[in-house]
Short mmCIF file of C-alpha atoms and ligand atoms in Angstrom, two decimals:
data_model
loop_
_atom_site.label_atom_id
_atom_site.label_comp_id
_atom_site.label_asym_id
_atom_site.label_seq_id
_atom_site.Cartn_x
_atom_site.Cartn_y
_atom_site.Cartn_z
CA UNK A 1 -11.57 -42.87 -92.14
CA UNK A 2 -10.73 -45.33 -95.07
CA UNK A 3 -11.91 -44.05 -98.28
CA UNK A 4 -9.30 -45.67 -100.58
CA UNK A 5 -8.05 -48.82 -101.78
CA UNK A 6 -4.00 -48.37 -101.54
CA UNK A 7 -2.37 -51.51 -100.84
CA UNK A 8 1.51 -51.85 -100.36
CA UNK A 9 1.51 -54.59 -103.14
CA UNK A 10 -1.29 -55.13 -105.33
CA UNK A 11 -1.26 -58.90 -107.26
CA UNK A 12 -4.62 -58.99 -108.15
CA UNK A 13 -4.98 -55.88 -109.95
CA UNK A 14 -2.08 -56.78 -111.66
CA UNK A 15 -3.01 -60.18 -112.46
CA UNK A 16 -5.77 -59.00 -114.22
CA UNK A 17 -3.93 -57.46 -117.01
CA UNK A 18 -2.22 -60.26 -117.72
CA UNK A 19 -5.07 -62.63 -117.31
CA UNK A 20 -5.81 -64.16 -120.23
CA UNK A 21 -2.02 -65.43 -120.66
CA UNK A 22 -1.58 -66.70 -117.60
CA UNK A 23 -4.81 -68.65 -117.21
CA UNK A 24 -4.06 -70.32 -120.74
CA UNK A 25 -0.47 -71.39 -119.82
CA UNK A 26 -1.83 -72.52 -116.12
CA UNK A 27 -4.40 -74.76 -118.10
CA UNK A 28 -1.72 -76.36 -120.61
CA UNK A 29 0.69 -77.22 -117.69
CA UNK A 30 -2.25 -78.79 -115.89
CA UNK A 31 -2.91 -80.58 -118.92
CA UNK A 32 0.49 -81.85 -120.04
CA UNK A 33 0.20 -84.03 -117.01
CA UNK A 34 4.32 -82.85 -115.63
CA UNK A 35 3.33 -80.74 -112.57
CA UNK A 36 7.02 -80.79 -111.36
CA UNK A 37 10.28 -79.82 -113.25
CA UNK A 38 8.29 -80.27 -115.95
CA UNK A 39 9.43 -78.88 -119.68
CA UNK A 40 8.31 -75.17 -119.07
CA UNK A 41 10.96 -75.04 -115.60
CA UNK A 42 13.93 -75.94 -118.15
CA UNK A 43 12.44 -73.41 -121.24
CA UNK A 44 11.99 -70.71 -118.03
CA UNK A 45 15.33 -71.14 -116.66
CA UNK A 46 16.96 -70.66 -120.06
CA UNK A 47 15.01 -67.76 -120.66
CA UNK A 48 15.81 -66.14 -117.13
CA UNK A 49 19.54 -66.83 -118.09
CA UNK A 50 19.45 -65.18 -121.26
CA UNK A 51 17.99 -62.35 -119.72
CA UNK A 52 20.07 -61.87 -116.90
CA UNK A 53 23.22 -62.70 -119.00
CA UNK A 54 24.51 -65.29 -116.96
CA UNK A 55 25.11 -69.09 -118.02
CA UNK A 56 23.09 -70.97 -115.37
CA UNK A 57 20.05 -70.38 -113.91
CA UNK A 58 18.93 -73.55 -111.10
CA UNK A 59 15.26 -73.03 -110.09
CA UNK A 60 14.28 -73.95 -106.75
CA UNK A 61 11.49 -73.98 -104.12
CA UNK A 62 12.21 -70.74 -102.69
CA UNK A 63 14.77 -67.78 -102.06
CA UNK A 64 15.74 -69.58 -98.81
CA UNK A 65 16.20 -72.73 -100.04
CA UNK A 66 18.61 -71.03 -103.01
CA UNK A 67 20.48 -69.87 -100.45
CA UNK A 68 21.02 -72.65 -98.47
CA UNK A 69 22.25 -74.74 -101.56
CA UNK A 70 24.67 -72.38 -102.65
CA UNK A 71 25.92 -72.71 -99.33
CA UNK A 72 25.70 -76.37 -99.96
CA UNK A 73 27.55 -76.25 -103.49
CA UNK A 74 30.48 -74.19 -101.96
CA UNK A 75 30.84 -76.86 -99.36
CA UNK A 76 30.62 -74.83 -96.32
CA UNK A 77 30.57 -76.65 -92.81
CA UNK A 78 30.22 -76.38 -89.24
CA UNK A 79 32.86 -74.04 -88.07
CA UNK A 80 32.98 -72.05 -91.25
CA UNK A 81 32.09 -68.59 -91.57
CA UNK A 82 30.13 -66.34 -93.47
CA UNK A 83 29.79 -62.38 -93.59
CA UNK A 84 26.36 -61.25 -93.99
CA UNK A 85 24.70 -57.52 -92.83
CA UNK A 86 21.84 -58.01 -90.13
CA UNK A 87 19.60 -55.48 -92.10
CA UNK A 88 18.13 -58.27 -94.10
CA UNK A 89 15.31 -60.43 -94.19
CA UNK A 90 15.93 -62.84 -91.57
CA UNK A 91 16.49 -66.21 -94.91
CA UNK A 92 19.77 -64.72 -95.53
CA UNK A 93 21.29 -65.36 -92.03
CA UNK A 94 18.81 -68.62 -91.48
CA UNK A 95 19.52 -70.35 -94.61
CA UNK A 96 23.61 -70.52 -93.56
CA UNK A 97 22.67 -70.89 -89.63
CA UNK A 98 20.59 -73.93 -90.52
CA UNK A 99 23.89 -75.84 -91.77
CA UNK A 100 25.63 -75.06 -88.79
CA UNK A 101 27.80 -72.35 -90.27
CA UNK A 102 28.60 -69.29 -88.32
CA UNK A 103 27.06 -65.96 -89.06
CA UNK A 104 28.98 -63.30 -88.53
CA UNK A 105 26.71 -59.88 -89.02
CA UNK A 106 28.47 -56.63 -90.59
CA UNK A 107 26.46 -52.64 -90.51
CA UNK A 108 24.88 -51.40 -93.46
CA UNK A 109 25.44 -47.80 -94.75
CA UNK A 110 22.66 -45.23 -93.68
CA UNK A 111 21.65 -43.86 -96.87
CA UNK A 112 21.84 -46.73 -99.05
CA UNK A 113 20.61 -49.26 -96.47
CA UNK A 114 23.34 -51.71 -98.20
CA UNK A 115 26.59 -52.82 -96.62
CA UNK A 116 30.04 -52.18 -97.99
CA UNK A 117 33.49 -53.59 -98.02
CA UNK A 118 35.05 -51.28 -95.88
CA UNK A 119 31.96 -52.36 -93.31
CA UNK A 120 32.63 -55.88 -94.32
CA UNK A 121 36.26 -56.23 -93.74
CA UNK A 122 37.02 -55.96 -89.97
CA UNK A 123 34.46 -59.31 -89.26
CA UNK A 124 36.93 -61.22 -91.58
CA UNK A 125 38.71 -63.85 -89.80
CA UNK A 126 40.39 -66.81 -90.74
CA UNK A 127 37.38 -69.04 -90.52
CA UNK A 128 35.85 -66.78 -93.09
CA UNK A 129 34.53 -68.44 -96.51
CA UNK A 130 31.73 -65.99 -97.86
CA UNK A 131 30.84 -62.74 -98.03
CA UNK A 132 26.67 -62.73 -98.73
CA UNK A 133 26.10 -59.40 -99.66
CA UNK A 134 22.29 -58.33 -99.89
CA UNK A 135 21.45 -55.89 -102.33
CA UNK A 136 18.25 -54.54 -100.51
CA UNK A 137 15.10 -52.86 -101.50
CA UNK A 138 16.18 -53.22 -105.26
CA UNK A 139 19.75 -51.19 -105.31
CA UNK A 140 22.86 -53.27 -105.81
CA UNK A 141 25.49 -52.86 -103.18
CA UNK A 142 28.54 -51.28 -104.56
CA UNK A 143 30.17 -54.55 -105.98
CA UNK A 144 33.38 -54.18 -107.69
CA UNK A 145 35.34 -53.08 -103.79
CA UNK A 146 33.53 -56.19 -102.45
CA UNK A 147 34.61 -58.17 -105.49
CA UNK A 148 38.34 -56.72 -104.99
CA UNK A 149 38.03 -57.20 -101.56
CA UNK A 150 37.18 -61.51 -101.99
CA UNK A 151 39.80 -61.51 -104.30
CA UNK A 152 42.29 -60.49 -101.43
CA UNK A 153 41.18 -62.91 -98.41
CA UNK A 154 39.82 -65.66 -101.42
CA UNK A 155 36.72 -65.68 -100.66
CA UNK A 156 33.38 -66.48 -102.14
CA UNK A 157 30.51 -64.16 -102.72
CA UNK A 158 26.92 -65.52 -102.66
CA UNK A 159 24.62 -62.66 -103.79
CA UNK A 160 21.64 -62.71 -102.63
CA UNK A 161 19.29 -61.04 -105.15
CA UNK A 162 15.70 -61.80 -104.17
CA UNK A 163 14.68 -58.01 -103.50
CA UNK A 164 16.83 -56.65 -106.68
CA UNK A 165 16.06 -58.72 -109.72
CA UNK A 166 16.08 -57.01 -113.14
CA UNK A 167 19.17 -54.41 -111.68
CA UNK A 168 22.09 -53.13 -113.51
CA UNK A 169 25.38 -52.40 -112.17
CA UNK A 170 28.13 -51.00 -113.77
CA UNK A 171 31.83 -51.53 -113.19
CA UNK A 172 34.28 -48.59 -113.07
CA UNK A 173 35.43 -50.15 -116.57
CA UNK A 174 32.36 -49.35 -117.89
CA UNK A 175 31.04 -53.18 -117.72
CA UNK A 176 27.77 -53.88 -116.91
CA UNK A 177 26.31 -56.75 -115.45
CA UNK A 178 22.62 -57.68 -113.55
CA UNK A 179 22.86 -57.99 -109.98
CA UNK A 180 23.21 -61.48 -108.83
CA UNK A 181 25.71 -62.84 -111.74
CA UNK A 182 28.74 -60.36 -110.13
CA UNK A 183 29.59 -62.77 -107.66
CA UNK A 184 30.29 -66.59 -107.73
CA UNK A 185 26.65 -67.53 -107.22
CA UNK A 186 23.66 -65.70 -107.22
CA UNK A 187 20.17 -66.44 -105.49
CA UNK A 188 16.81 -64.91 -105.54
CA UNK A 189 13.17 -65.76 -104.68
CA UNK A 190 10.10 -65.74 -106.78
CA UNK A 191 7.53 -65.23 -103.69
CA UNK A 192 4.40 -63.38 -105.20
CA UNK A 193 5.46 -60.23 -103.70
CA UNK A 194 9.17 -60.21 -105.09
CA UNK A 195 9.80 -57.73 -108.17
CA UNK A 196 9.56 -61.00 -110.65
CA UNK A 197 7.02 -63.14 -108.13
CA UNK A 198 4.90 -66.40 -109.24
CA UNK A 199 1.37 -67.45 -107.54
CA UNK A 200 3.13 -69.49 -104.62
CA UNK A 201 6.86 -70.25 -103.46
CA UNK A 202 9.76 -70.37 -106.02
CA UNK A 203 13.12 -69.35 -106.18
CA UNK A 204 16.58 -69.80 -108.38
CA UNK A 205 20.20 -69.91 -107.92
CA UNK A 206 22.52 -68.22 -110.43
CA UNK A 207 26.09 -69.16 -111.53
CA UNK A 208 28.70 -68.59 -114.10
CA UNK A 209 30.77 -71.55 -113.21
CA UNK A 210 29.44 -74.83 -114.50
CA UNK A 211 31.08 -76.75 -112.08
CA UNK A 212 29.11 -75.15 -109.61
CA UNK A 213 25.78 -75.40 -111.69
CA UNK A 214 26.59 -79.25 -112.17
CA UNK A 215 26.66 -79.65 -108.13
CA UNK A 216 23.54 -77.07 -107.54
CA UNK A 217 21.17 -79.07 -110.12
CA UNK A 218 22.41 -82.19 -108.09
CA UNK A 219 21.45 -80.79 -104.85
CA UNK A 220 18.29 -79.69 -105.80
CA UNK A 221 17.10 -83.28 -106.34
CA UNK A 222 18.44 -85.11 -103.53
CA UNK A 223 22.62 -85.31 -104.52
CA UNK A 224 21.50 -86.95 -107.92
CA UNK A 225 22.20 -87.24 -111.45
CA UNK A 226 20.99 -90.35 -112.32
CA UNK A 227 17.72 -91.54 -111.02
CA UNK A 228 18.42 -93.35 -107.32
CA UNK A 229 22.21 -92.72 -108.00
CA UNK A 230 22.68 -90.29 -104.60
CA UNK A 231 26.26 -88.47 -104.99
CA UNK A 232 26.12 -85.92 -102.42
CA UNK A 233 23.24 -84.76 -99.33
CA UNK A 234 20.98 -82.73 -101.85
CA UNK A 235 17.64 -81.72 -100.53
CA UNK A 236 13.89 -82.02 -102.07
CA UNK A 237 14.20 -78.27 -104.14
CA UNK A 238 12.42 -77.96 -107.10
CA UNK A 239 10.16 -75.52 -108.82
CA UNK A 240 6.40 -76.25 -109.93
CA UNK A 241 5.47 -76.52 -113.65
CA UNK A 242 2.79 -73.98 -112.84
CA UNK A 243 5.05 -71.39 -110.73
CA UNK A 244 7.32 -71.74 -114.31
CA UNK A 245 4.34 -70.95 -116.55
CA UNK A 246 3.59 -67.80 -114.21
CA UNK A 247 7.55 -66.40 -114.37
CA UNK A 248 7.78 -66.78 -117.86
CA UNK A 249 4.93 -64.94 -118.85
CA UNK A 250 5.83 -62.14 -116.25
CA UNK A 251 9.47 -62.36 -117.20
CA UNK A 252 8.28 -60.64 -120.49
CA UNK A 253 7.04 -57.58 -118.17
CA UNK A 254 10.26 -57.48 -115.49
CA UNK A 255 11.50 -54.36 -117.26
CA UNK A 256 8.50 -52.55 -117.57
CA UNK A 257 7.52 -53.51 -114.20
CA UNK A 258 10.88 -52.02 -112.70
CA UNK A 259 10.52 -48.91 -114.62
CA UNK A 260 7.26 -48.52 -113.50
CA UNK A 261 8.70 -48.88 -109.90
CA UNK A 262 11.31 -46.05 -110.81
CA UNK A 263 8.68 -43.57 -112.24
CA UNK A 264 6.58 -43.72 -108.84
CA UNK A 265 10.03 -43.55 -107.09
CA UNK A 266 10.95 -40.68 -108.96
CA UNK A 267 7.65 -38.77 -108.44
CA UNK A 268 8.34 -39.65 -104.44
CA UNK A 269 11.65 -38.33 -104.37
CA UNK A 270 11.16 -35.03 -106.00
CA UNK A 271 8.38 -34.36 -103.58
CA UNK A 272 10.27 -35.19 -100.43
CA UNK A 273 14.19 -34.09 -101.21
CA UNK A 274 13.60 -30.86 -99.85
CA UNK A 275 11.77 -32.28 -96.58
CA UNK A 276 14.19 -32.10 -93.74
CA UNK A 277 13.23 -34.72 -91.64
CA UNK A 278 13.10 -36.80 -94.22
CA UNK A 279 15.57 -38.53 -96.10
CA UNK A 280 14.97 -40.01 -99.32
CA UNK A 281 16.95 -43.55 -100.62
CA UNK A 282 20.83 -42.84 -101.96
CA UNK A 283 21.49 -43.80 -105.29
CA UNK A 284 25.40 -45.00 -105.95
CA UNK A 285 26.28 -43.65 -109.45
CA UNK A 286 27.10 -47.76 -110.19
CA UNK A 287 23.77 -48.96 -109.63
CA UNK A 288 20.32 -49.11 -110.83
CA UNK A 289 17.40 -49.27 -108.34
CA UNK A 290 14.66 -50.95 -108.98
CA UNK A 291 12.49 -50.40 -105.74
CA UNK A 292 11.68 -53.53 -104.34
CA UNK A 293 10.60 -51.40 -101.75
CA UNK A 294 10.60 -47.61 -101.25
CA UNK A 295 12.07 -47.06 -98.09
CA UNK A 296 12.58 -43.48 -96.09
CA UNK A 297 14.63 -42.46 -92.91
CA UNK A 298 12.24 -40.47 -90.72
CA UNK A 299 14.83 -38.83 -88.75
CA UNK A 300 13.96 -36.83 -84.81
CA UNK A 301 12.08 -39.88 -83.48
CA UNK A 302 8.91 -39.70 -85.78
CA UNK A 303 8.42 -42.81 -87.64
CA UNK A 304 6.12 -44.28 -85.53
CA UNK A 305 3.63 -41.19 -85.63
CA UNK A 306 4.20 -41.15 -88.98
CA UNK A 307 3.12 -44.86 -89.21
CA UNK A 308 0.43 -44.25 -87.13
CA UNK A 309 -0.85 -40.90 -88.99
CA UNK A 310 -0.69 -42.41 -92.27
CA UNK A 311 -2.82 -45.70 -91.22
CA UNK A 312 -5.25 -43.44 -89.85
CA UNK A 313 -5.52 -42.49 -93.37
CA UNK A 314 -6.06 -45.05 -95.13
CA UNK A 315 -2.32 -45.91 -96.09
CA UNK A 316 -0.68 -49.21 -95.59
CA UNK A 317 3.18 -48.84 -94.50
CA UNK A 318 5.70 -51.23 -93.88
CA UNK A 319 8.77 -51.60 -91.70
CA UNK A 320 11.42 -53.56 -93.41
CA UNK A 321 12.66 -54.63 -90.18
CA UNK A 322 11.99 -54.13 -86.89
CA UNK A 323 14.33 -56.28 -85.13
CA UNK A 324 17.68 -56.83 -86.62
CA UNK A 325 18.79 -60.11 -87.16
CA UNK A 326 21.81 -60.00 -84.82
CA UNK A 327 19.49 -59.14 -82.00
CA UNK A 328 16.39 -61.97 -82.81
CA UNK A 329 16.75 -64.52 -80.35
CA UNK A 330 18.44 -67.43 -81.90
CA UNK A 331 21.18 -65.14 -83.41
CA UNK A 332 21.51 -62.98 -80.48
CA UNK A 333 25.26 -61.85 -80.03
CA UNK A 334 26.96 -58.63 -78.55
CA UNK A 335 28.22 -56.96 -81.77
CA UNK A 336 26.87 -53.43 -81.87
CA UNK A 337 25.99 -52.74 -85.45
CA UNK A 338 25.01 -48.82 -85.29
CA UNK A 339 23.70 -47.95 -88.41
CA UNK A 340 21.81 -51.08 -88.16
CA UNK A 341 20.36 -50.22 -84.99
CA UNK A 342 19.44 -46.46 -85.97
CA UNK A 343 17.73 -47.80 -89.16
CA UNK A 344 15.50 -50.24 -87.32
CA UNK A 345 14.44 -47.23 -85.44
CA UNK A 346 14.04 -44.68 -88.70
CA UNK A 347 12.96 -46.71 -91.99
CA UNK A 348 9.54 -46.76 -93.12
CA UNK A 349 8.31 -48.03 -96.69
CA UNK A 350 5.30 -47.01 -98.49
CA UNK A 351 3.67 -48.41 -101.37
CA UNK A 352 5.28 -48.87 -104.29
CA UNK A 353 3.79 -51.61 -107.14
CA UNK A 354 3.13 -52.29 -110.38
CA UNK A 355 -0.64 -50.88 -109.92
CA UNK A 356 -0.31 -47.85 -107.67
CA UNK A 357 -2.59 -45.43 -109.23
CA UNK A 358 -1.09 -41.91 -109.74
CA UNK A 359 -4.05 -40.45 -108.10
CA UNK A 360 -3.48 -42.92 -105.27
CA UNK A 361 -0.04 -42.09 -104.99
CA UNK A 362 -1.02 -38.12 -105.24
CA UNK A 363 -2.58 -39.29 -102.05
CA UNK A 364 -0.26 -40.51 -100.60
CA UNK A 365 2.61 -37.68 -101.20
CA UNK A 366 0.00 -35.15 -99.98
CA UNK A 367 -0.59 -36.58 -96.74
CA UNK A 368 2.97 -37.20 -96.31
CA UNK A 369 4.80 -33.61 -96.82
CA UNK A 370 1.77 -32.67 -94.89
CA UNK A 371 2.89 -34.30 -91.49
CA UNK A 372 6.33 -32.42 -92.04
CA UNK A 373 5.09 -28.46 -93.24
C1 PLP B 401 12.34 -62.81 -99.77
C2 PLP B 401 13.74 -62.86 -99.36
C3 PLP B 401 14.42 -64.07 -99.15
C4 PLP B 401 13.73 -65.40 -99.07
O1 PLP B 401 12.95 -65.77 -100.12
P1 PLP B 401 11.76 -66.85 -99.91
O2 PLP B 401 11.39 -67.19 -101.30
O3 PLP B 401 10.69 -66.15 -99.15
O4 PLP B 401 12.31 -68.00 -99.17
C5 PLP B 401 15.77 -64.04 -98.88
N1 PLP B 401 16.43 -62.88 -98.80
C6 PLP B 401 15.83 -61.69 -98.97
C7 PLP B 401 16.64 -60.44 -98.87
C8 PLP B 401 14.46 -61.64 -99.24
O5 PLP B 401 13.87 -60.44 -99.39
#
């Protein structure tokens, strides 16, 4: 029996809200005749960097793509390798795999779902070049030991940001910085569904280091500079007038977006702390969240009658992932990642958007601690 309308994300309600703006910057783009890289991608991209602090900001087609060039910028080859968890979407392990570089997975921890160094450090070997960490469902991994522990073996972090955009974290020195400019580069992805989404593909790649920006805005566009003047292999990467005139009207509502996210989270976690078989997402005191997704461990073999139950309802849930990378066919190798493997069993999300209704979400907390009581 469906009697509701919860969704896990909900664009067009939100759309509608913001309507007016949107459809009047869609038209002018149209009309200004520049339907790629046109003037609104470069006043976007400034605007994104002075919002995330960080000096450049390199849109692109997509969050997989972003990744891919910063692999690309740092110049990594066949043979090389790179240090990324296998609880992630499967871009972050394709985008280096692609390029012939090997991926080496690490475990996540089980109550932030995020890896750490101490995880990270045993897969370094001396073929290692990057560490990717993935700060997942919208918390940032715990940074400054992963930062310490580059420094060490000199390597290069690529963060890749596309669930956790709009996320503080703060250094034991009391600096704070957004997720995605602690590292050397930075990528996320703008897909609709992403905390800051447009109406199609788009992503961006983030650096401090202009050097790096120079070679990133020249792989973007084929290895150039100057028209026809090819430098290095670039790739076709570029972000739509119209997907710019979307982000920078939504830019304006990231924050209030994101602490919308946390209220909802909020209201879920004080419902189900005290639910045994239940465990709710760990917060590290050095990070924000900003719930990408809101993900649970059911723990005693459950989650899949819990999937089931709540569907029978009339609620949507989500498992963020079902297969681990490290054991999808193309990437599939003998490390035993345990964590990993228990989460893939445990995790379910629920909805969490912009436009979840508190009655709706009422609902949905109801239903919930009543499958456990
Ligand atoms: C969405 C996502 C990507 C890929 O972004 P696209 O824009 O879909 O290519 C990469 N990594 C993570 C963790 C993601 O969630």
């Amino acid at each position: 029996m469906k009697k509701n309308n919860i969704q896990m994300v909900d664009l067009m309600s939100q759309y509608s809200k913001i309507k007016n703006e949107i459809d009047r910057n869609i038209i002018s783009s149209i009309e200004s005749g520049r339907f790629v890289n046109g003037p609104i991608v470069k006043e976007f991209s400034e605007n994104l960097s002075d919002y995330l602090n960080v000096k450049n900001v390199i849109p692109c087609a997509n969050g997989t793509d972003a990744l891919q060039i910063a692999f690309m910028a740092l110049d990594l080859k066949p043979g090389d390798e790179i240090i990324c968890p296998s609880w992630t979407y499967i871009a972050t392990a394709e985008a280096a795999a692609i390029l012939g570089i090997r991926v080496v997975f690490c475990d996540i921890d089980l109550d932030t779902f995020n890896t750490t160094a101490d995880l990270i450090e045993p897969h370094i070997t001396e073929y290692t070049k990057a560490i990717v960490p993935v700060h997942l469902y919208g918390q940032s991994c715990d940074m400054e030991p992963i930062i310490k522990l580059a420094e060490n073996y000199n390597l290069k972090i690529i963060e890749d940001n596309a669930q956790a955009i709009g996320c503080k974290y703060s250094f034991p020195n009391g600096k704070i910085k957004f997720t995605g400019t602690l590292g050397h580069i930075g990528t996320t992805s703008f897909y609709p569904s992403k905390n800051l989404g447009c109406y199609g593909d788009g992503g961006a790649i983030f650096t401090d280091d202009n050097d790096l920006a120079d070679r990133i805005r020249m792989i973007v566009n084929h290895g150039e500079k100057i028209k026809y003047h090819h430098e290095i292999i670039g790739c076709n990467s570029r972000l739509d007038s119209i997907q710019a005139e979307i982000l920078n009207v939504k830019l304006n509502y990231l924050d209030e977006y994101n602490s919308n996210r946390q209220i909802m989270a909020n209201n879920y976690n004080l419902a189900f702390k005290d639910i045994d078989e239940i465990k709710i997402p760990k917060i590290i005191s050095s990070s924000e969240h900003v719930y990408h997704q809101y993900t649970l461990r059911v723990l005693n073999g459950k989650r899949d009658q819990v999937k089931n139950y709540l569907n029978d309802l009339g609620i949507p849930t989500m498992i963020y992932y079902p297969i681990p990378i490290h054991k999808q066919k193309p990437y599939r190798n003998n490390q035993i990642l345990e964590n990993t493997d228990i989460l893939s069993k445990e995790v379910i999300s629920i909805p969490i958007h912009t436009e979840l209704e508190n009655s709706n979400q009422d609902y949905i907390i109801d239903k919930v601690v009543k499958f456990f009581v």
